Amino acid sequence: MRHLITLAELSSAEIERIFSIAEDLKAKFEKGLREPILPGRVLAMLFEKPSLRTRVSFEAGMAHLGGTAMFLGQEVGFGKRESMADFGRVLSEMVDVIVVRAKKHQTVVDLAGYCSCSVINGLTDQAHPCQTMADLFTIRELVGKLEGHTMAWVGDGNNVARSLAIGCAKVGMKLVMATPEGYRFDDAFLTRLKHDVPNLDLTVTDDPVRAVRDAVAVYTDVWISMGQEAEEARRKRDFADYQVNAALMSHAQKGAIFLHCLPARRGEEVTDEVIDGPQSFVVQQAGNRMHAQKGILAWLLAAQS
Ligand code: CP
Ligand code: NVA
């Protein structure tokens, strides 16, 4: 059974295949065509944290594909009413695919181990693979090709950054991260990264100007992720020099793209001027969550049958 937990489980060719399905479905969608290629297929969504983009993009995407998405609320008692093994085995009898947004990464790994249907990671503290697929798909649309280009990450070495590192390596992009000490990838993750994507070309610096200089895209995310609210004061201090503003963007290439997974905390990691400016493609990027995930769903469910 194929799952999507970190992105490491997909080969470069499979990622390109998903992009090409997504591209085709998006082109049809823009012409008003919603091809029902997944009739009768059912997606269950289980979320332990808030979401706008991930929830709505999966639900709308599944509707376009002729399937059904069901959002499982508190009453299913995930983690409370019965063992995770019973939960996963029973849910797998009824649905074809489950999207899980979990506080702890291990929850998604454990659930996938019990499920006989596909499990997709809809964000954990460690990973956000669906986000990376949409991010790379967006650059592919805007730039034409990914291989050989450089991505700049400015900010926290968080879940979004971790998945981006895997994704960049899979598509042959270099990643330059401007991240303060204490917020960089830890040794355990770096060891796994070297094992999963040995070709990763990663540079880490504390200088945001150096990071953006050769980048085709400048990417940032919030300094305080969901669940880190207690660290707000310290994080705001530590990331104060890592804001993506007009001064920083002036050091990037002329046509550099600005990306943000959203939601943004405007005035913290990014200024209004940049996120609302001509180099910003954050709305297209967010819209591409749905298109990229339609590609993921179509590919995963075809792989099941
Ligand atoms: N980018 C993203 O995953 O957004 P949501 O938290 O709104 O799903
Ligand atoms: N790093 C952020 C991403 C939100 C989509 C968080 O985990 O809250």
XYZ file of C-alpha atoms and ligand atoms in Angstrom:
321
model
C 0.000 0.000 0.000
C 1.418 3.397 -0.973
C 1.315 6.243 1.556
C 2.526 9.846 1.431
C 4.095 10.605 4.800
C 7.296 12.569 4.163
C 7.747 12.663 0.350
C 10.824 10.464 0.689
C 8.625 7.536 -0.338
C 8.045 8.964 -3.835
C 10.670 8.644 -6.562
C 11.586 11.638 -8.722
C 9.752 10.037 -11.635
C 6.623 9.537 -9.510
C 6.687 13.192 -8.425
C 6.948 14.281 -12.060
C 4.090 11.903 -12.964
C 1.921 13.492 -10.247
C 2.810 16.977 -11.542
C 1.836 15.984 -15.033
C -1.539 14.572 -13.860
C -2.094 17.768 -11.838
C -1.170 19.944 -14.811
C -3.642 18.114 -17.041
C -6.444 18.257 -14.441
C -5.769 21.958 -13.764
C -5.882 22.821 -17.480
C -9.214 20.994 -17.777
C -10.537 22.633 -14.592
C -9.691 26.072 -15.982
C -11.739 25.253 -19.079
C -14.677 24.286 -16.847
C -14.122 20.516 -17.123
C -14.190 18.445 -13.940
C -13.323 14.944 -15.024
C -14.900 12.395 -12.624
C -12.004 9.955 -12.671
C -12.503 8.755 -9.073
C -16.230 7.851 -8.967
C -17.309 6.174 -5.773
C -13.939 6.689 -4.110
C -14.017 7.988 -0.545
C -11.537 10.164 1.338
C -11.684 10.535 5.131
C -10.076 13.574 6.748
C -8.871 13.545 10.331
C -7.495 16.811 11.715
C -6.008 17.411 15.166
C -5.057 21.017 14.272
C -6.843 23.874 12.471
C -6.733 24.169 8.680
C -8.193 26.182 5.833
C -6.151 25.254 2.755
C -5.513 21.568 3.436
C -9.053 20.749 4.451
C -10.835 22.695 1.708
C -8.417 21.739 -1.073
C -8.818 18.022 -0.391
C -12.585 18.278 -0.010
C -13.086 20.388 -3.154
C -10.544 18.346 -5.104
C -12.273 15.062 -4.288
C -15.619 16.545 -5.360
C -14.119 17.602 -8.717
C -12.825 14.071 -9.239
C -16.268 12.551 -8.676
C -15.450 11.064 -5.272
C -16.550 11.954 -1.761
C -14.607 13.505 1.088
C -15.791 13.280 4.670
C -14.418 15.398 7.468
C -14.258 13.360 10.668
C -15.039 15.466 13.701
C -14.289 15.009 17.377
C -17.036 12.407 17.783
C -15.019 9.698 16.034
C -12.859 9.777 19.147
C -9.513 9.372 17.377
C -6.935 8.389 20.004
C -9.565 8.359 22.753
C -12.373 5.878 22.092
C -10.464 2.854 20.875
C -6.959 1.780 19.996
C -5.324 3.325 16.977
C -4.992 -0.143 15.497
C -8.756 -0.755 15.670
C -9.452 2.759 14.383
C -7.166 2.367 11.358
C -8.229 -1.158 10.470
C -11.947 -0.321 10.666
C -11.668 2.968 8.747
C -9.710 1.167 6.015
C -12.695 -1.171 5.492
C -14.806 1.818 4.457
C -12.652 4.430 2.776
C -9.957 4.435 0.095
C -7.668 7.087 1.487
C -7.205 9.019 4.735
C -5.681 12.497 5.140
C -4.366 13.065 8.651
C -3.169 16.307 10.218
C -1.589 15.331 13.517
C 0.184 17.051 16.361
C 2.848 14.360 16.440
C 4.466 12.935 13.308
C 4.562 9.467 14.876
C 0.739 9.438 14.966
C 0.617 9.473 11.153
C 3.371 6.860 10.891
C 1.579 4.591 13.391
C -1.833 5.012 11.782
C -0.431 4.214 8.322
C 1.020 1.023 9.784
C -2.465 -0.186 10.702
C -4.320 0.977 7.570
C -4.938 -1.147 4.520
C -5.811 2.008 2.564
C -3.486 4.891 1.639
C -2.628 7.501 4.259
C -1.615 11.041 3.302
C 0.128 13.332 5.767
C -1.805 16.613 5.904
C 0.869 18.201 8.197
C 2.634 17.139 11.335
C 5.231 18.828 13.535
C 7.853 17.239 11.255
C 6.504 17.344 7.717
C 4.099 18.894 5.238
C 4.600 16.924 2.019
C 1.401 18.062 0.266
C 2.551 21.656 0.732
C 5.888 20.891 -0.930
C 4.166 19.251 -3.878
C 2.121 22.433 -4.438
C 5.191 24.653 -3.939
C 7.273 22.822 -6.519
C 4.308 22.572 -8.883
C 3.954 26.378 -8.645
C 7.617 27.006 -9.493
C 7.354 24.487 -12.343
C 4.393 26.486 -13.724
C 6.134 29.829 -13.348
C 9.670 28.906 -14.371
C 9.150 25.910 -16.651
C 11.704 23.622 -15.065
C 12.933 22.917 -11.568
C 16.244 21.126 -11.972
C 19.339 23.256 -11.398
C 17.481 26.152 -9.761
C 18.041 27.378 -6.198
C 15.358 27.745 -3.536
C 16.001 30.147 -0.652
C 14.378 29.430 2.690
C 14.412 32.290 5.183
C 13.309 31.414 8.716
C 12.561 28.430 10.896
C 13.819 24.948 9.974
C 10.281 23.676 10.586
C 7.902 21.085 9.137
C 7.462 22.992 5.866
C 11.239 23.449 5.476
C 11.893 19.762 6.139
C 9.532 18.597 3.437
C 10.873 21.240 1.079
C 14.399 19.891 1.591
C 13.266 16.428 0.536
C 11.271 17.819 -2.376
C 14.108 20.016 -3.643
C 16.476 17.059 -3.695
C 13.925 14.907 -5.513
C 13.551 17.467 -8.312
C 17.216 18.510 -8.464
C 16.901 21.958 -6.869
C 19.491 23.410 -4.506
C 18.276 24.651 -1.139
C 19.907 27.542 0.717
C 18.518 28.099 4.203
C 18.993 31.257 6.241
C 18.101 29.971 9.666
C 19.415 31.030 13.075
C 21.290 28.528 15.175
C 18.965 26.544 17.386
C 16.279 26.417 14.661
C 18.174 24.441 12.021
C 17.623 20.793 11.094
C 18.717 18.556 13.959
C 21.309 15.806 13.537
C 18.741 13.014 13.527
C 16.817 14.642 10.678
C 20.016 15.438 8.747
C 21.126 11.812 9.026
C 17.779 10.626 7.699
C 17.878 13.260 4.953
C 21.323 12.109 3.810
C 19.987 8.561 3.698
C 16.678 9.388 1.948
C 17.981 11.986 -0.531
C 21.778 11.633 -0.764
C 21.887 14.092 -3.690
C 20.505 16.981 -1.584
C 22.475 20.174 -2.200
C 21.900 22.077 1.065
C 23.638 25.214 2.299
C 22.830 26.650 5.727
C 23.723 30.217 6.673
C 22.729 32.862 9.185
C 22.760 35.483 6.424
C 19.397 35.973 4.648
C 21.052 38.179 1.986
C 23.413 35.363 1.036
C 20.512 32.912 0.943
C 18.361 34.890 -1.496
C 21.107 36.043 -3.875
C 20.927 33.238 -6.458
C 17.421 32.031 -5.734
C 14.634 31.548 -8.236
C 12.210 31.527 -5.276
C 12.354 33.034 -1.783
C 10.218 31.110 0.683
C 9.300 31.824 4.279
C 6.835 30.565 6.879
C 5.657 31.721 10.284
C 8.182 31.962 13.093
C 5.683 30.403 15.496
C 4.065 27.253 14.185
C 0.900 25.692 15.557
C 1.703 24.283 18.985
C 4.666 26.639 19.618
C 2.619 29.536 20.992
C 4.375 29.372 24.381
C 7.696 30.177 22.646
C 6.321 33.281 20.930
C 8.420 35.936 22.703
C 11.695 34.055 22.304
C 11.036 33.177 18.677
C 10.122 36.761 17.766
C 13.452 37.884 19.222
C 15.479 35.145 17.544
C 13.943 35.640 14.095
C 13.856 39.449 14.137
C 16.629 39.661 11.491
C 14.974 37.079 9.252
C 12.006 39.056 7.942
C 11.377 38.916 4.195
C 10.934 42.585 3.333
C 11.601 44.802 0.323
C 15.209 45.381 1.407
C 15.896 41.637 1.457
C 14.058 41.019 -1.829
C 16.227 43.705 -3.453
C 19.179 41.307 -3.070
C 17.375 38.500 -4.921
C 17.364 38.065 -8.709
C 15.078 40.496 -10.521
C 12.344 37.979 -11.265
C 12.617 35.993 -8.032
C 9.313 34.565 -6.852
C 8.098 35.029 -3.281
C 6.356 32.031 -1.715
C 4.660 31.411 1.643
C 2.627 28.346 2.601
C 0.136 30.563 4.512
C -1.365 31.428 6.891
C 1.046 34.376 7.255
C 1.667 36.600 10.253
C 2.076 39.818 8.295
C 4.595 42.224 9.794
C 6.528 39.319 11.339
C 8.124 36.909 8.845
C 6.963 38.958 5.833
C 5.852 42.521 5.177
C 2.610 43.470 3.415
C 4.715 45.089 0.711
C 6.334 41.778 -0.227
C 3.401 39.406 0.227
C 1.063 41.722 -1.705
C 3.741 42.774 -4.200
C 4.341 41.777 -7.833
C 6.860 39.037 -6.960
C 4.417 37.252 -4.670
C 2.607 34.162 -5.994
C 1.163 33.005 -2.674
C -2.438 32.892 -3.878
C -1.547 30.788 -6.931
C 0.569 28.633 -4.596
C -2.393 28.136 -2.234
C -4.727 27.368 -5.158
C -2.205 24.820 -6.352
C -2.654 22.892 -3.108
C -5.883 21.646 -4.668
C -4.452 20.936 -8.108
C -1.349 19.167 -6.806
C -3.443 17.087 -4.384
C -5.839 16.081 -7.154
C -2.735 14.712 -8.867
C -1.701 12.925 -5.675
C -5.179 11.412 -5.179
C -5.513 10.291 -8.797
C -2.025 8.768 -8.733
C -2.379 7.064 -5.334
C -5.806 5.619 -6.034
C -4.729 4.373 -9.461
C -1.773 2.701 -7.712
C -4.252 0.956 -5.356
C -6.395 -0.615 -8.065
N -0.662 25.813 4.222
C -1.545 25.104 4.932
O -1.385 23.900 5.160
O -2.625 25.796 5.330
P -3.752 25.284 6.347
O -3.087 25.163 7.685
O -4.811 26.341 6.317
O -4.259 23.958 5.879
N 4.716 25.761 10.030
C 3.299 26.039 10.067
C 2.671 25.648 8.768
C 1.203 25.881 8.660
C 0.632 25.460 7.363
C 2.671 25.291 11.217
O 3.000 24.122 11.437
O 1.847 25.879 11.927
